[in-house]
Short mmCIF file of C-alpha atoms and ligand atoms in Angstrom, two decimals:
data_model
loop_
_atom_site.label_atom_id
_atom_site.label_comp_id
_atom_site.label_asym_id
_atom_site.label_seq_id
_atom_site.Cartn_x
_atom_site.Cartn_y
_atom_site.Cartn_z
CA MET A 1 -86.54 43.09 -20.53
CA SER A 2 -83.26 41.96 -22.04
CA LYS A 3 -80.41 41.16 -19.72
CA LYS A 4 -77.90 43.86 -18.77
CA PHE A 5 -74.32 43.47 -17.67
CA ASP A 6 -71.85 45.18 -15.39
CA VAL A 7 -68.72 45.90 -17.33
CA ALA A 8 -65.20 47.04 -16.40
CA VAL A 9 -62.79 48.72 -18.81
CA LEU A 10 -59.13 48.46 -17.65
CA GLY A 11 -56.96 51.08 -19.32
CA ALA A 12 -59.90 53.47 -19.42
CA THR A 13 -57.61 56.55 -19.60
CA GLY A 14 -55.67 55.14 -22.55
CA THR A 15 -56.21 55.40 -26.27
CA VAL A 16 -57.82 51.97 -26.70
CA GLY A 17 -59.75 52.19 -23.38
CA GLN A 18 -61.32 55.47 -24.40
CA ALA A 19 -62.37 54.02 -27.74
CA MET A 20 -63.82 51.04 -25.88
CA ILE A 21 -66.00 53.36 -23.79
CA GLU A 22 -67.07 55.26 -26.90
CA ILE A 23 -67.95 52.14 -28.83
CA LEU A 24 -69.90 50.58 -25.93
CA SER A 25 -72.08 53.63 -26.02
CA GLU A 26 -72.36 53.76 -29.83
CA GLU A 27 -73.26 50.06 -30.01
CA LYS A 28 -75.78 50.40 -27.16
CA PHE A 29 -74.10 47.46 -25.42
CA PRO A 30 -76.53 46.19 -22.74
CA ILE A 31 -74.74 47.79 -19.71
CA ASN A 32 -76.08 48.03 -16.28
CA ARG A 33 -73.03 49.78 -14.74
CA LEU A 34 -69.67 50.67 -16.33
CA TYR A 35 -66.54 50.71 -14.20
CA PRO A 36 -63.54 52.60 -15.79
CA LEU A 37 -60.25 51.33 -14.30
CA ALA A 38 -56.67 52.46 -14.63
CA SER A 39 -53.60 52.71 -12.37
CA HIS A 40 -53.35 54.71 -9.16
CA ARG A 41 -51.92 57.55 -11.34
CA SER A 42 -55.43 58.12 -12.73
CA LYS A 43 -57.32 57.83 -9.54
CA GLY A 44 -59.93 60.56 -9.42
CA GLU A 45 -59.86 61.24 -13.23
CA SER A 46 -63.16 60.95 -14.97
CA VAL A 47 -64.50 59.66 -18.27
CA ILE A 48 -67.73 60.33 -20.08
CA PHE A 49 -70.08 57.39 -20.83
CA ASN A 50 -73.55 58.00 -22.29
CA ASP A 51 -73.40 61.60 -21.18
CA GLU A 52 -72.63 60.54 -17.63
CA THR A 53 -69.35 61.41 -15.83
CA LEU A 54 -67.76 58.33 -14.27
CA VAL A 55 -64.78 58.43 -11.90
CA VAL A 56 -61.85 56.16 -12.74
CA ASP A 57 -61.03 53.52 -10.14
CA ASP A 58 -57.62 52.08 -9.30
CA VAL A 59 -57.52 48.44 -10.48
CA GLU A 60 -55.37 47.51 -7.53
CA THR A 61 -58.31 47.86 -5.14
CA PHE A 62 -61.13 46.97 -7.53
CA ASP A 63 -63.44 44.06 -6.66
CA PHE A 64 -63.95 42.13 -9.92
CA THR A 65 -66.94 40.21 -8.41
CA LYS A 66 -68.87 43.40 -9.19
CA VAL A 67 -68.68 42.79 -13.01
CA GLN A 68 -69.48 39.98 -15.40
CA ILE A 69 -67.35 41.26 -18.27
CA ALA A 70 -63.99 43.09 -18.24
CA LEU A 71 -62.25 44.60 -21.26
CA PHE A 72 -58.52 44.81 -20.64
CA SER A 73 -56.15 47.12 -22.53
CA ALA A 74 -53.51 48.35 -20.10
CA GLY A 75 -50.46 46.37 -21.27
CA GLY A 76 -49.28 42.81 -21.04
CA SER A 77 -47.87 42.85 -17.53
CA VAL A 78 -51.04 44.39 -16.16
CA SER A 79 -53.11 41.67 -17.87
CA ALA A 80 -50.71 39.00 -16.54
CA LYS A 81 -51.40 40.21 -13.01
CA TYR A 82 -55.11 41.10 -13.09
CA ALA A 83 -56.73 38.84 -15.67
CA PRO A 84 -56.40 35.73 -13.53
CA ILE A 85 -57.71 37.67 -10.50
CA ALA A 86 -60.75 38.87 -12.47
CA ALA A 87 -61.29 35.43 -13.98
CA ARG A 88 -61.23 33.78 -10.50
CA ALA A 89 -63.79 36.30 -9.44
CA GLY A 90 -66.11 34.87 -12.08
CA CYS A 91 -65.68 37.66 -14.57
CA ILE A 92 -64.92 36.99 -18.27
CA VAL A 93 -61.90 38.93 -19.43
CA ILE A 94 -61.53 40.04 -23.06
CA ASP A 95 -57.87 40.91 -23.22
CA ASN A 96 -56.40 43.16 -25.85
CA THR A 97 -52.76 42.49 -24.93
CA SER A 98 -50.52 39.74 -26.39
CA HIS A 99 -50.05 38.13 -22.96
CA PHE A 100 -52.34 35.05 -23.30
CA ARG A 101 -52.64 34.89 -27.10
CA ASN A 102 -50.40 31.88 -27.62
CA ASP A 103 -51.82 29.86 -24.74
CA ASP A 104 -53.53 26.79 -26.30
CA ASP A 105 -56.55 26.92 -23.96
CA ILE A 106 -57.23 30.63 -24.52
CA PRO A 107 -59.42 31.47 -27.57
CA LEU A 108 -58.07 34.08 -29.94
CA VAL A 109 -60.98 35.57 -31.80
CA ILE A 110 -61.86 37.71 -34.75
CA PRO A 111 -65.68 37.61 -34.98
CA GLU A 112 -65.76 37.65 -38.82
CA VAL A 113 -63.24 34.78 -38.91
CA ASN A 114 -63.58 32.30 -35.99
CA PRO A 115 -66.60 33.31 -33.88
CA ASP A 116 -67.18 29.75 -32.77
CA ASP A 117 -63.90 29.75 -30.75
CA ILE A 118 -65.58 32.08 -28.27
CA GLN A 119 -67.12 28.97 -26.64
CA TYR A 120 -63.70 28.13 -25.26
CA TYR A 121 -63.84 31.13 -22.92
CA LYS A 122 -65.00 28.53 -20.39
CA ASN A 123 -61.47 27.06 -20.17
CA ARG A 124 -60.06 30.03 -18.21
CA ASN A 125 -62.65 32.86 -18.40
CA ILE A 126 -60.23 34.70 -20.72
CA ILE A 127 -60.58 35.48 -24.42
CA SER A 128 -57.67 37.14 -26.24
CA ASN A 129 -58.09 39.85 -28.82
CA PRO A 130 -55.55 39.46 -31.66
CA ASN A 131 -52.86 41.99 -32.74
CA CYS A 132 -54.24 44.90 -34.70
CA SER A 133 -52.32 44.00 -37.90
CA THR A 134 -53.48 40.37 -37.70
CA ILE A 135 -57.11 41.42 -37.39
CA GLN A 136 -57.38 43.61 -40.43
CA MET A 137 -55.32 41.19 -42.55
CA LEU A 138 -57.51 38.15 -41.69
CA VAL A 139 -60.83 39.99 -42.02
CA ALA A 140 -59.79 40.74 -45.58
CA LEU A 141 -58.28 37.34 -46.40
CA LYS A 142 -60.82 34.91 -44.78
CA PRO A 143 -63.29 35.02 -47.73
CA ILE A 144 -60.38 34.17 -50.10
CA TYR A 145 -59.00 31.52 -47.76
CA ASP A 146 -62.42 29.79 -47.60
CA VAL A 147 -62.87 29.66 -51.37
CA ALA A 148 -59.32 29.19 -52.82
CA GLY A 149 -57.09 28.29 -49.84
CA ILE A 150 -53.95 30.37 -49.06
CA SER A 151 -50.53 28.78 -48.87
CA ARG A 152 -48.41 31.87 -48.26
CA ILE A 153 -48.89 35.48 -47.22
CA ASN A 154 -46.18 38.08 -47.79
CA ILE A 155 -47.02 41.31 -45.97
CA ALA A 156 -45.56 44.73 -45.30
CA THR A 157 -47.36 46.84 -42.71
CA TYR A 158 -47.54 50.57 -42.44
CA GLN A 159 -48.59 51.12 -38.74
CA SER A 160 -49.72 54.35 -37.17
CA VAL A 161 -48.32 55.60 -33.93
CA SER A 162 -51.65 55.35 -32.01
CA GLY A 163 -50.91 51.59 -31.85
CA THR A 164 -48.20 52.42 -29.35
CA GLY A 165 -50.55 54.54 -27.16
CA LYS A 166 -51.00 58.08 -26.00
CA ALA A 167 -47.30 58.89 -25.41
CA ALA A 168 -46.51 58.00 -29.02
CA ILE A 169 -49.35 60.16 -30.41
CA GLU A 170 -47.87 63.04 -28.40
CA GLU A 171 -44.34 62.24 -29.60
CA LEU A 172 -45.32 62.41 -33.31
CA ALA A 173 -47.21 65.70 -32.75
CA ARG A 174 -44.31 67.24 -30.80
CA GLN A 175 -41.62 66.08 -33.22
CA THR A 176 -43.61 67.37 -36.18
CA ILE A 177 -43.91 70.84 -34.65
CA ASP A 178 -40.26 70.87 -33.41
CA SER A 179 -39.06 69.78 -36.80
CA LEU A 180 -41.02 72.34 -38.79
CA SER A 181 -39.92 75.00 -36.33
CA GLY A 182 -36.27 74.21 -36.81
CA ARG A 183 -35.83 72.96 -33.25
CA ASP A 184 -33.88 69.82 -32.23
CA VAL A 185 -36.00 66.68 -32.30
CA THR A 186 -35.81 64.25 -29.39
CA SER A 187 -37.23 60.72 -29.15
CA GLU A 188 -38.50 59.08 -26.00
CA VAL A 189 -41.05 56.46 -27.18
CA TYR A 190 -39.39 55.33 -30.38
CA PRO A 191 -35.70 54.45 -30.95
CA MET A 192 -35.40 57.26 -33.55
CA GLN A 193 -37.34 60.20 -34.94
CA ILE A 194 -40.76 59.13 -36.24
CA ALA A 195 -41.92 62.46 -37.68
CA PHE A 196 -41.18 62.54 -41.46
CA ASN A 197 -39.59 59.08 -41.09
CA LEU A 198 -40.23 55.27 -41.28
CA ILE A 199 -39.06 52.84 -38.62
CA PRO A 200 -38.82 49.18 -39.69
CA HIS A 201 -38.86 47.96 -36.05
CA ILE A 202 -42.01 47.27 -33.94
CA ASP A 203 -41.62 45.56 -30.60
CA ALA A 204 -38.44 43.65 -29.67
CA PHE A 205 -36.21 41.73 -32.03
CA GLU A 206 -36.30 37.91 -31.96
CA PRO A 207 -33.24 35.68 -32.56
CA ASN A 208 -34.54 34.79 -36.05
CA GLY A 209 -34.20 38.44 -37.19
CA TYR A 210 -37.98 39.11 -37.18
CA THR A 211 -39.57 41.38 -34.56
CA LYS A 212 -42.10 40.20 -31.99
CA GLU A 213 -44.79 42.20 -33.83
CA GLU A 214 -44.01 40.29 -36.99
CA MET A 215 -43.97 36.90 -35.26
CA LYS A 216 -47.34 37.78 -33.64
CA MET A 217 -48.78 37.97 -37.19
CA VAL A 218 -47.26 34.54 -38.06
CA ASN A 219 -48.39 32.68 -34.91
CA GLU A 220 -51.80 34.36 -34.55
CA THR A 221 -52.68 33.63 -38.20
CA ARG A 222 -51.98 29.96 -37.68
CA LYS A 223 -53.99 29.84 -34.45
CA ILE A 224 -57.03 31.75 -35.74
CA LEU A 225 -57.26 29.90 -39.01
CA ASN A 226 -56.37 26.65 -37.25
CA ASP A 227 -53.82 26.03 -40.00
CA LYS A 228 -50.32 25.11 -38.95
CA GLU A 229 -49.14 24.97 -42.53
CA ILE A 230 -49.90 28.50 -43.68
CA LYS A 231 -46.70 30.46 -44.40
CA VAL A 232 -46.62 34.12 -43.29
CA ASN A 233 -43.71 36.44 -44.01
CA PRO A 234 -44.22 39.91 -42.50
CA THR A 235 -42.27 43.16 -42.26
CA ALA A 236 -43.76 45.61 -39.79
CA VAL A 237 -43.06 49.26 -40.19
CA ARG A 238 -44.01 52.24 -38.02
CA VAL A 239 -45.08 55.25 -40.10
CA PRO A 240 -45.82 58.92 -39.14
CA VAL A 241 -49.57 58.50 -39.35
CA PHE A 242 -51.72 59.13 -36.20
CA PHE A 243 -54.65 56.69 -36.76
CA GLY A 244 -55.15 53.82 -39.18
CA HIS A 245 -52.84 50.97 -40.21
CA ALA A 246 -52.24 50.02 -43.83
CA GLU A 247 -50.96 46.77 -45.25
CA ALA A 248 -49.60 45.71 -48.63
CA ILE A 249 -50.57 42.02 -48.79
CA HIS A 250 -49.33 39.54 -51.37
CA ILE A 251 -50.79 36.02 -51.22
CA GLU A 252 -50.41 32.74 -52.97
CA THR A 253 -53.68 30.78 -53.17
CA LYS A 254 -53.98 27.01 -53.53
CA LYS A 255 -56.56 27.25 -56.36
CA LYS A 256 -56.41 29.95 -59.07
CA LEU A 257 -58.65 32.92 -58.26
CA SER A 258 -58.97 35.93 -60.56
CA ALA A 259 -58.84 39.48 -59.25
CA HIS A 260 -62.37 39.85 -60.37
CA GLU A 261 -63.51 36.82 -58.30
CA ALA A 262 -61.53 38.07 -55.27
CA LYS A 263 -63.23 41.47 -55.60
CA GLU A 264 -66.67 39.79 -55.76
CA LEU A 265 -65.96 37.76 -52.64
CA LEU A 266 -64.73 40.76 -50.69
CA SER A 267 -67.70 42.92 -51.78
CA LYS A 268 -69.97 40.44 -49.88
CA ALA A 269 -67.65 39.84 -46.95
CA PRO A 270 -68.76 40.90 -43.45
CA GLY A 271 -66.91 43.92 -42.07
CA VAL A 272 -65.23 44.68 -45.45
CA ILE A 273 -65.67 47.62 -47.74
CA VAL A 274 -64.09 47.40 -51.19
CA LYS A 275 -62.84 50.65 -52.67
CA ASP A 276 -61.07 49.65 -55.79
CA LYS A 277 -61.16 51.84 -58.88
CA LEU A 278 -58.26 52.75 -61.12
CA GLU A 279 -58.61 56.49 -60.61
CA ASN A 280 -57.59 59.23 -58.15
CA HIS A 281 -58.70 58.23 -54.67
CA GLY A 282 -60.04 54.96 -56.08
CA TYR A 283 -58.41 53.21 -53.10
CA PRO A 284 -58.60 53.57 -49.31
CA SER A 285 -56.07 55.40 -47.10
CA PRO A 286 -55.76 55.64 -43.32
CA VAL A 287 -56.82 59.32 -43.11
CA THR A 288 -59.55 59.31 -45.73
CA GLU A 289 -61.26 55.99 -45.06
CA ALA A 290 -59.99 54.09 -42.02
CA SER A 291 -59.66 56.67 -39.23
CA GLY A 292 -62.75 56.66 -37.01
CA LYS A 293 -64.54 53.93 -39.05
CA ASN A 294 -65.38 50.38 -38.13
CA ALA A 295 -64.81 48.59 -41.52
CA VAL A 296 -61.77 47.05 -43.04
CA PHE A 297 -61.24 48.75 -46.41
CA VAL A 298 -59.65 46.86 -49.30
CA GLY A 299 -58.34 48.27 -52.60
CA ARG A 300 -55.60 47.76 -55.24
CA ILE A 301 -56.95 44.21 -55.81
CA ARG A 302 -54.96 42.72 -58.65
CA GLU A 303 -53.36 39.56 -59.94
CA ASP A 304 -49.61 39.22 -59.23
CA ILE A 305 -47.86 39.39 -62.58
CA SER A 306 -44.91 37.40 -61.13
CA HIS A 307 -46.87 34.38 -59.78
CA GLU A 308 -49.65 32.27 -61.34
CA PHE A 309 -51.55 31.89 -58.06
CA GLY A 310 -50.63 35.37 -56.65
CA LEU A 311 -52.99 38.12 -55.65
CA ASN A 312 -52.23 41.56 -54.20
CA PHE A 313 -54.31 43.69 -51.88
CA TRP A 314 -54.00 47.06 -50.05
CA VAL A 315 -55.88 46.88 -46.72
CA VAL A 316 -56.49 49.68 -44.28
CA ALA A 317 -58.41 49.88 -40.99
CA ASP A 318 -58.64 51.95 -37.81
CA ASN A 319 -56.16 50.14 -35.60
CA ILE A 320 -57.78 51.45 -32.43
CA ARG A 321 -61.29 50.48 -33.51
CA LYS A 322 -61.31 47.26 -35.58
CA GLY A 323 -57.74 46.56 -34.56
CA ALA A 324 -58.48 46.67 -30.86
CA ALA A 325 -61.51 48.22 -29.11
CA LEU A 326 -64.23 47.33 -31.66
CA ASN A 327 -63.03 43.73 -32.11
CA SER A 328 -63.15 43.23 -28.28
CA ILE A 329 -66.65 44.61 -28.08
CA GLN A 330 -67.85 42.47 -31.08
CA ILE A 331 -66.55 39.44 -29.06
CA ALA A 332 -68.47 40.66 -26.01
CA GLN A 333 -71.61 41.07 -28.15
CA ILE A 334 -71.42 37.45 -29.26
CA LEU A 335 -70.64 36.31 -25.68
CA VAL A 336 -73.80 37.98 -24.29
CA ARG A 337 -75.98 37.00 -27.25
CA ASP A 338 -75.00 33.29 -27.32
CA TYR A 339 -73.44 32.31 -23.98
CA LEU A 340 -74.49 34.46 -21.04
P1 A2P B 401 -52.79 55.26 -16.38
O1 A2P B 401 -53.13 56.51 -17.20
O2 A2P B 401 -53.34 55.34 -14.96
O3 A2P B 401 -51.30 54.92 -16.39
P2 A2P B 401 -52.00 54.06 -23.59
O4 A2P B 401 -51.76 52.74 -24.25
O5 A2P B 401 -52.78 55.02 -24.38
O6 A2P B 401 -50.74 54.63 -23.08
O7 A2P B 401 -52.89 53.77 -22.21
C1 A2P B 401 -52.51 52.79 -21.29
C2 A2P B 401 -53.66 52.53 -20.35
O8 A2P B 401 -53.26 51.50 -19.42
C3 A2P B 401 -53.94 53.79 -19.44
O9 A2P B 401 -55.31 53.82 -19.13
C4 A2P B 401 -53.10 53.46 -18.22
O10 A2P B 401 -53.56 54.06 -17.05
C5 A2P B 401 -53.29 51.97 -18.10
N1 A2P B 401 -52.20 51.41 -17.28
C6 A2P B 401 -50.91 51.39 -17.56
N2 A2P B 401 -50.19 50.80 -16.54
C7 A2P B 401 -51.13 50.37 -15.67
C8 A2P B 401 -51.04 49.67 -14.41
N3 A2P B 401 -49.88 49.26 -13.89
N4 A2P B 401 -52.20 49.40 -13.76
C9 A2P B 401 -53.40 49.75 -14.27
N5 A2P B 401 -53.53 50.47 -15.45
C10 A2P B 401 -52.42 50.77 -16.14
#
C-alpha cells in the first residue's frame, strides 16, 4: 500500500484554504487524516473533505507533531509565528504567504519551472509558494526563457479581488449591488471603490514608487529563475473581477523568436493551454477560461512591432488555484513522490 500522510491546512476557512481542501480531494492526495486549522474565531466551524465533515481547530492549541505536511495560507504574520513552530515539530510547511519568500535558504517553487529546488526544504522544513502573479507569468514564460533567453519583462496585471480574500469578494459584491441600487458606496478593504473601477495599488508602496506586490514579481522572478540579471518592470492593478488574474506581458528575448515559434513552444508546455485565434473569443479571459480551472491560459501571442526581439502575451489563470492552492499542492505532490 502506498504511503499516506497527515496534513494540516492553516487558513481552512479562507478562500485559499477552502480551495486547498477541495483540490486535495480532487487530486486524491494520499491523506491519512486532514486537520483544518484557523483562528479561535472559527473554532467549532466545519469544512467538508471527501464527503466528511471536519471540525476546524484553533492553530494556537494545535500540536504540529500530529502532521507531516502543513499548507499555510492565513497571512504573513500568522506564518511568521506558526511556521517555525510547525517546522520544529518535524512538519514540512508549504507557505503561501510572502513571509519567507526572500530568505536565501527557503526554496521558492513553481513545479513547472524549478521543481528541483524542492530539495532545499531540508534547510528549514519550509517551502514558499510564490505570489499568484509571479506564478502564472513564469509558467507561461519558462519555455521561452529556456529556448531564447529573456532580458526584460514589462508587465501590467489585472488582478481579481479574490486575491485579497473573503472580505474583498464580499466588498465587490456589496458595492456592485449598492451602486446599481443608487445607494452610497463605502469601502473597507480597498482604499477606494473597486466596483466599476480600477485601482493601480496592490499592497503597500515602497520608497522607489513601486508597490510591494510589484517588487514581489521582480524579486521572486530573479530567485525562481536563478537569474539576477533579468529585468522586470511591473504595474499591478486591482480590477472588479471576482476570480482569475490576467496579465499583459511584453518581453525582450536574447535571441530572436517568432510568434509562431513561441506559440509552438507554449502549446507543448506543461500546465499551459494556448488559446490564440484572431476571432471573437479566440483568447482567454478570467471568467470564460481561468476561473475554476487549473491551467495557465495564453493568448494574443504576437511579435512586438516596436522592438526587434519583443514578444507580447496575454496570460490568465485562476489566482486561487494555480496562483495559490494548486501550486502548493503540486509542491506537496513532488515532496511525497520524491522525498518522503
Ligand atoms: P479565521 O476565519 O478564523 O479568521 P481570507 O484570506 O479568505 O480572508 O482567509 C484568511 C484565513 O486565515 C482564514 O481561514 C482565517 O481564519 C485565517 N486566519 C486569519 N488570521 C488568523 C490567525 N491569527 N490565526 C489563525 N488563522 C488566521
